[in-house]
Coordinates of C-alpha atoms in Angstrom, one line a residue:
T517 CA 60.8 -2.6 71.2
I518 CA 59.1 -0.9 68.4
G519 CA 56.4 -3.0 66.6
K520 CA 54.7 -2.3 63.3
A521 CA 52.0 -0.2 62.9
P522 CA 49.1 -1.0 61.7
L523 CA 48.4 0.2 57.7
Y524 CA 44.6 -0.6 56.6
V525 CA 43.7 -1.5 52.8
Y526 CA 40.6 -1.3 51.4
A527 CA 39.3 -0.7 48.1
K528 CA 37.9 2.5 46.4
D529 CA 34.7 2.5 45.4
A530 CA 34.0 1.7 41.8
S531 CA 31.0 2.0 39.7
R532 CA 30.0 -0.1 36.5
E533 CA 27.0 -0.5 33.9
Y534 CA 24.9 -3.5 34.5
G535 CA 26.1 -6.1 32.3
V536 CA 29.4 -4.6 31.8
E537 CA 33.0 -6.6 32.8
N538 CA 34.2 -5.2 36.3
P539 CA 36.5 -2.8 36.1
V540 CA 39.8 -2.9 37.6
F541 CA 40.0 -2.0 41.2
E542 CA 42.1 0.3 43.0
A543 CA 43.5 -0.1 46.6
D544 CA 43.5 2.8 49.0
Y545 CA 45.4 3.0 52.6
S546 CA 44.9 4.6 55.6
G547 CA 47.2 4.4 58.7
F548 CA 50.7 5.7 57.6
R549 CA 53.4 7.6 59.9
N550 CA 56.3 10.0 60.0
S551 CA 54.5 11.0 56.6
E552 CA 55.1 8.3 54.6
K553 CA 53.4 7.3 51.3
L554 CA 52.5 3.7 49.7
E555 CA 56.0 3.8 47.7
D556 CA 58.2 4.6 50.9
I557 CA 56.9 1.6 52.8
G558 CA 58.6 -1.1 50.6
L559 CA 55.3 -3.0 50.2
N560 CA 56.0 -6.2 48.6
Q561 CA 53.0 -6.7 46.0
A562 CA 49.8 -5.4 45.6
P563 CA 46.7 -6.6 47.5
D564 CA 44.0 -8.6 45.9
L565 CA 40.7 -6.6 45.4
S566 CA 37.9 -9.1 44.5
T567 CA 33.7 -8.7 44.7
D568 CA 31.2 -11.4 43.9
A569 CA 29.6 -9.4 41.5
T570 CA 30.1 -10.6 37.8
I571 CA 29.0 -9.6 34.7
S572 CA 25.0 -10.7 35.3
S573 CA 24.8 -9.2 38.2
D574 CA 21.9 -7.5 39.1
A575 CA 21.8 -3.5 39.5
G576 CA 23.0 -2.8 43.0
D577 CA 25.7 -2.3 45.6
Y578 CA 28.4 -4.9 46.2
A579 CA 31.4 -5.1 48.1
I580 CA 35.1 -5.1 47.4
T581 CA 36.8 -7.2 49.8
A582 CA 41.0 -6.8 50.0
N583 CA 42.7 -9.8 51.0
V584 CA 46.1 -9.0 52.6
T585 CA 47.2 -12.5 53.1
G586 CA 51.1 -12.0 51.9
L587 CA 51.1 -8.8 52.0
L588 CA 54.7 -7.2 53.9
A589 CA 56.1 -3.9 54.8
R590 CA 59.0 -2.7 56.8
N591 CA 57.4 -0.9 59.4
Y592 CA 53.4 -1.7 58.6
A593 CA 51.8 -4.7 59.4
L594 CA 49.1 -4.8 56.7
L595 CA 45.0 -5.1 57.9
S596 CA 41.8 -5.6 56.0
R597 CA 39.7 -2.7 56.6
V598 CA 36.4 -4.2 58.0
Q599 CA 34.4 -0.8 56.2
K600 CA 34.9 -2.4 52.4
G601 CA 35.1 -1.1 49.3
K602 CA 31.8 -0.8 47.3
L603 CA 30.8 -1.5 44.0
T604 CA 28.0 0.2 42.4
I605 CA 26.2 -1.4 39.6
G606 CA 24.2 1.2 37.7
K607 CA 21.5 0.1 35.3
A608 CA 22.1 -0.1 31.5
A609 CA 20.8 2.3 29.3
L610 CA 18.0 0.6 26.8
T611 CA 17.0 3.2 23.8
V612 CA 13.1 2.4 22.7
A613 CA 11.6 4.0 19.2
A614 CA 9.0 2.5 16.5
Q615 CA 9.6 -0.2 14.1
D616 CA 9.3 1.3 10.7
E617 CA 5.8 0.5 9.6
S618 CA 4.2 1.3 6.0
R619 CA 0.6 1.4 4.9
E620 CA -1.6 2.6 1.6
Y621 CA -2.7 6.0 1.6
G622 CA -6.3 6.3 2.8
E623 CA -5.9 3.0 5.1
D624 CA -5.8 2.9 9.1
N625 CA -2.3 3.2 10.8
P626 CA -1.1 -0.2 11.8
A627 CA -0.2 -1.2 15.2
F628 CA 2.9 0.0 16.0
S629 CA 6.3 -2.0 17.6
P630 CA 8.5 -1.1 20.0
V631 CA 12.6 -2.0 19.1
F632 CA 14.8 -2.1 22.2
T633 CA 18.3 -1.3 21.6
G634 CA 21.0 -2.2 24.1
F635 CA 19.9 -5.3 25.8
R636 CA 22.9 -7.2 27.5
N637 CA 24.4 -10.7 28.8
G638 CA 22.6 -12.2 25.6
Q639 CA 18.9 -10.5 27.3
K640 CA 15.9 -10.1 25.0
L641 CA 12.8 -8.0 26.5
S642 CA 11.0 -11.2 27.8
D643 CA 13.9 -11.6 30.6
I644 CA 14.0 -8.0 31.9
G645 CA 10.9 -7.7 33.9
L646 CA 9.7 -4.8 31.8
V647 CA 7.2 -3.4 33.7
G648 CA 4.7 -0.6 31.7
T649 CA 4.5 -0.3 27.4
P650 CA 6.2 2.0 25.6
Q651 CA 3.1 4.5 23.9
M652 CA 4.0 5.3 20.0
S653 CA 1.7 7.5 18.2
T654 CA 2.0 9.5 14.9
T655 CA 0.3 12.5 13.7
A656 CA -0.6 10.5 10.2
R657 CA -4.1 10.0 10.2
K658 CA -6.2 7.8 7.3
D659 CA -6.9 11.1 5.3
S660 CA -3.0 12.2 5.6
D661 CA -1.1 12.5 2.2
V662 CA 1.3 10.1 0.9
G663 CA 4.7 10.7 2.8
E664 CA 6.9 10.0 5.5
Y665 CA 5.2 10.5 9.1
D666 CA 7.7 10.3 12.9
I667 CA 6.2 7.9 14.8
V668 CA 6.9 9.5 18.3
T669 CA 7.8 7.1 21.4
V670 CA 6.8 7.7 24.9
V671 CA 8.6 6.0 27.5
D672 CA 7.3 7.3 30.8
G673 CA 6.5 4.7 33.2
L674 CA 8.7 2.1 32.0
S675 CA 10.9 0.3 34.6
S676 CA 13.2 -2.8 34.9
K677 CA 15.6 -4.1 37.1
N678 CA 18.4 -3.7 35.3
Y679 CA 17.8 -1.1 33.0
S680 CA 16.6 2.5 32.2
F681 CA 14.7 3.6 29.4
S682 CA 15.2 6.4 26.6
V683 CA 14.1 7.4 23.5
R684 CA 16.1 7.0 20.5
A685 CA 17.1 10.2 18.5
L686 CA 16.1 8.7 15.4
S687 CA 12.3 8.5 15.6
G688 CA 10.6 5.1 14.1
K689 CA 8.7 6.1 10.1
L690 CA 5.3 5.5 9.0
T691 CA 5.7 5.2 5.1
V692 CA 2.4 6.2 3.6
G693 CA 2.4 4.9 0.6
K694 CA 0.2 5.9 -2.8
A695 CA -3.0 3.8 -3.1
T696 CA -3.9 1.8 -6.2
L697 CA -6.7 3.0 -8.8
T698 CA -7.6 0.5 -11.5
V699 CA -8.9 2.1 -14.4
S700 CA -10.8 1.3 -17.2
A701 CA -13.4 1.9 -19.6
Q702 CA -17.2 2.1 -19.0
D703 CA -19.0 -0.3 -21.6
A704 CA -20.8 1.7 -24.3
S705 CA -22.5 1.0 -27.3
R706 CA -23.8 2.3 -30.8
E707 CA -24.8 1.2 -34.6
Y708 CA -23.1 -0.1 -37.2
G709 CA -21.8 2.3 -39.6
L710 CA -21.7 5.2 -36.9
A711 CA -18.6 6.5 -35.0
N712 CA -17.3 5.5 -31.9
P713 CA -19.1 7.7 -28.8
D714 CA -16.8 9.3 -26.4
F715 CA -15.7 6.5 -23.9
V716 CA -16.0 7.5 -20.2
A717 CA -13.2 6.0 -18.2
V718 CA -14.6 4.2 -14.6
Y719 CA -12.2 4.2 -11.6
E720 CA -12.0 1.7 -8.6
G721 CA -9.8 2.1 -5.2
F722 CA -11.1 5.9 -4.1
K723 CA -10.1 6.1 -0.5
N724 CA -11.2 8.8 1.9
S725 CA -14.7 9.5 -0.3
D726 CA -11.9 10.7 -3.0
D727 CA -13.5 11.3 -6.4
I728 CA -11.3 11.9 -9.5
A729 CA -11.5 15.4 -8.9
K730 CA -10.3 15.4 -5.2
A731 CA -7.4 12.8 -6.5
N732 CA -5.7 15.9 -8.4
V733 CA -5.1 13.3 -11.4
N734 CA -3.2 15.6 -14.1
K735 CA -5.1 13.8 -16.9
A736 CA -7.4 11.5 -18.3
P737 CA -6.8 7.9 -19.3
G738 CA -6.2 7.3 -23.0
L739 CA -9.3 5.4 -23.8
S740 CA -9.3 3.8 -27.3
T741 CA -11.0 0.8 -29.3
S742 CA -9.6 -1.0 -32.1
A743 CA -13.6 -0.8 -33.5
T744 CA -13.9 2.1 -36.5
A745 CA -16.9 3.1 -38.7
A746 CA -16.8 0.5 -40.7
S747 CA -16.3 -2.9 -38.2
E748 CA -18.8 -5.3 -38.4
V749 CA -21.0 -6.0 -35.6
G750 CA -20.1 -8.0 -32.4
N751 CA -17.9 -6.5 -29.1
Y752 CA -14.8 -4.9 -29.1
D753 CA -12.6 -4.2 -26.1
I754 CA -11.9 -0.5 -24.9
S755 CA -8.5 -0.5 -23.7
A756 CA -7.0 2.5 -20.8
D757 CA -4.0 3.5 -21.2
V758 CA -2.8 4.8 -17.9
S759 CA 0.7 5.6 -19.1
G760 CA 1.9 9.1 -17.6
M761 CA -1.0 9.5 -15.2
S762 CA 0.0 11.0 -11.7
S763 CA -1.8 11.5 -8.5
N764 CA -0.7 12.9 -5.1
N765 CA -2.0 9.9 -3.4
Y766 CA -2.6 7.4 -6.2
S767 CA -1.0 5.1 -8.6
F768 CA -2.6 4.3 -11.9
V769 CA -3.0 0.4 -13.5
S770 CA -5.3 -0.9 -16.3
K771 CA -8.1 -3.0 -15.0
A772 CA -7.6 -6.8 -16.2
V773 CA -11.3 -6.8 -17.5
K774 CA -11.5 -4.5 -20.4
G775 CA -14.6 -2.4 -21.1
K776 CA -16.4 -3.5 -24.0
L777 CA -18.1 -1.5 -27.0
T778 CA -21.0 -3.7 -28.3
I779 CA -21.6 -2.6 -32.0
G780 CA -25.1 -3.5 -32.6
K781 CA -27.1 -3.6 -36.3
A782 CA -28.4 -0.6 -38.0
P783 CA -32.1 -0.5 -39.1
L784 CA -32.2 -0.9 -42.6
Y785 CA -35.8 -0.1 -43.9
V786 CA -37.7 -2.0 -46.7
Y787 CA -40.8 -0.4 -49.1
A788 CA -41.7 -1.7 -51.9
K789 CA -41.3 0.9 -55.3
D790 CA -44.6 2.6 -56.5
A791 CA -46.3 0.7 -59.3
S792 CA -48.9 0.9 -61.8
R793 CA -51.1 -1.1 -63.9
E794 CA -54.3 -0.7 -65.9
Y795 CA -57.5 -2.1 -64.6
G796 CA -58.0 -5.9 -65.5
V797 CA -54.6 -6.8 -65.7
E798 CA -52.0 -8.7 -63.3
N799 CA -50.2 -7.2 -60.7
P800 CA -46.7 -6.3 -62.0
V801 CA -43.8 -8.0 -60.4
F802 CA -43.3 -5.6 -57.5
E803 CA -39.8 -4.3 -56.6
A804 CA -37.9 -3.5 -53.2
D805 CA -36.1 -0.4 -52.3
Y806 CA -34.1 0.1 -49.1
S807 CA -33.1 2.9 -47.1
G808 CA -30.3 3.1 -44.5
F809 CA -27.3 1.8 -45.9
R810 CA -24.0 2.9 -44.2
N811 CA -20.7 2.7 -45.2
S812 CA -21.5 3.8 -48.6
E813 CA -22.7 0.4 -49.2
K814 CA -24.8 -1.4 -51.5
L815 CA -27.5 -3.9 -51.2
E816 CA -24.9 -6.5 -53.0
D817 CA -22.9 -5.9 -49.9
I818 CA -25.0 -6.4 -47.3
G819 CA -25.1 -9.9 -47.1
L820 CA -29.0 -10.4 -47.3
N821 CA -30.6 -13.8 -47.3
Q822 CA -33.4 -13.5 -49.4
A823 CA -35.4 -10.9 -50.7
P824 CA -38.6 -10.0 -49.1
D825 CA -42.1 -10.7 -49.7
L826 CA -44.0 -8.0 -51.4
S827 CA -47.7 -8.0 -51.7
T828 CA -50.7 -6.2 -52.3
D829 CA -54.7 -6.8 -51.6
A830 CA -55.3 -5.6 -55.2
T831 CA -56.2 -8.6 -57.6
I832 CA -57.3 -8.4 -61.1
S833 CA -60.7 -7.3 -60.7
S834 CA -60.0 -4.7 -58.4
D835 CA -61.5 -0.9 -59.2
A836 CA -59.6 1.9 -60.4
G837 CA -57.5 3.4 -57.4
D838 CA -54.4 3.1 -55.0
Y839 CA -53.7 0.2 -53.0
A840 CA -50.8 -0.3 -50.9
I841 CA -48.0 -2.8 -51.4
T842 CA -46.8 -4.4 -48.1
A843 CA -43.0 -5.6 -47.7
N844 CA -42.7 -8.6 -44.9
V845 CA -39.0 -8.7 -43.4
T846 CA -39.9 -11.9 -41.7
G847 CA -36.7 -13.7 -42.0
L848 CA -34.7 -11.4 -43.7
L849 CA -31.2 -11.5 -42.3
A850 CA -28.1 -9.0 -43.2
R851 CA -25.0 -9.3 -41.3
N852 CA -24.4 -6.0 -40.1
Y853 CA -28.3 -4.6 -40.3
A854 CA -31.6 -5.3 -39.0
L855 CA -34.7 -5.5 -41.4
L856 CA -37.4 -3.1 -40.9
S857 CA -40.3 -2.9 -43.0
R858 CA -41.0 1.0 -43.4
V859 CA -44.3 2.3 -42.6
Q860 CA -45.0 4.2 -45.2
K861 CA -45.4 1.4 -47.7
G862 CA -45.5 1.2 -52.1
K863 CA -48.3 2.0 -53.7
L864 CA -49.7 0.1 -56.5
T865 CA -52.5 2.7 -58.5
V866 CA -54.7 0.4 -60.7

C-alpha cells in the first residue's frame, strides 16, 4: 500500500506600511517528491491565506495562517505548516516641514508651526502618540531685509509607534514684508505776505533704529500747501505726496492727519506824519502813516476797523520847539496785520 506523502503549506513572508491594505499573500510548499512541482500534483484549489492584521493594525509582525481545509492532490496530503508565514507591518513615513509664515521687517519672528503630511487611517497628530517636538529655525533676524527665508526643520528625536519622520524637501518659507512708514509734514509757520518756508518731512514707523538715511529711500516726499504769499491769516494743510517713493524695507503712506502751515499776522507799524505850527496856534489834525504793507497792498485794502489815535503833549501855550506825536494803536484791527506803534514817533514842530 502506497500512502499519500505529506505536503506542507505555508505563506511566504510579506510586508507593507502601516495604514495600507494587506498585500495578496502567496503560498509556498515543502515536501515535493520525485522532483515534482506544484503544477504536477493536481492541486484542486489554492489554500486560504489570512492574517489578523487589518489596515489599522499597529506596526509589528503578524502571523499569516494557511488554511488547507478542502485541499486535495493525487499523491499528497496537504498539511498546514506549524511555522507560519509572517506579515511585517513597517512604519509609515510622515514628512515634516514648517508652515509658511510672514511678518513685517523689523518685527520678531513668529512662533513656527510644523506641518505633518502622510497620516493614515484618518489620524491626526494627536492620535499618533508623538514623542518629541520638531525644531524649526531660520536665518532671518529682526534686522534682516525684506525677502523670503527658509524655515529649516529638524526631526531628530521624534518617534511614534506607527510612523517614521523625515523632513520635507520643500522647506517652509518665512516671508519678511515691508514695514510701513507714515509720512507727513512738520508743522510750520510764517507771517502773512511772505513766501512759504521749506517744509520738512516727518516719518513714523522706523524699525531697528533706522532713520531716513539708513532706510535708503530713493526720493523725498512732495510736500505742498494751497497757501501762497497772498493767502490770508489762518491754518493751511501741508500735504505729503509719497508717489514713487521706494525703499528696500519700507512702503510709504501719507499720514491721515496732515501737517499745518500757520500764517500769522504781519506787523504793520503806525506812526504820525511830522507836522508843524506856530506858537500860540491850535495843533493841526495829525495824519497817520504806515509801514509794513505786504503784497503791494495799501491802507484801503487791509480792512482797518478805525483810525489810530494820534496825540501830543503840546498845547496852544507850549513854547516853540519839537514835540513827539504818539500813535495809540489800542483797538486797531486788520485782517492780516497786527498794528504796532512805531518807536520812532512823529514830530510836531512849534
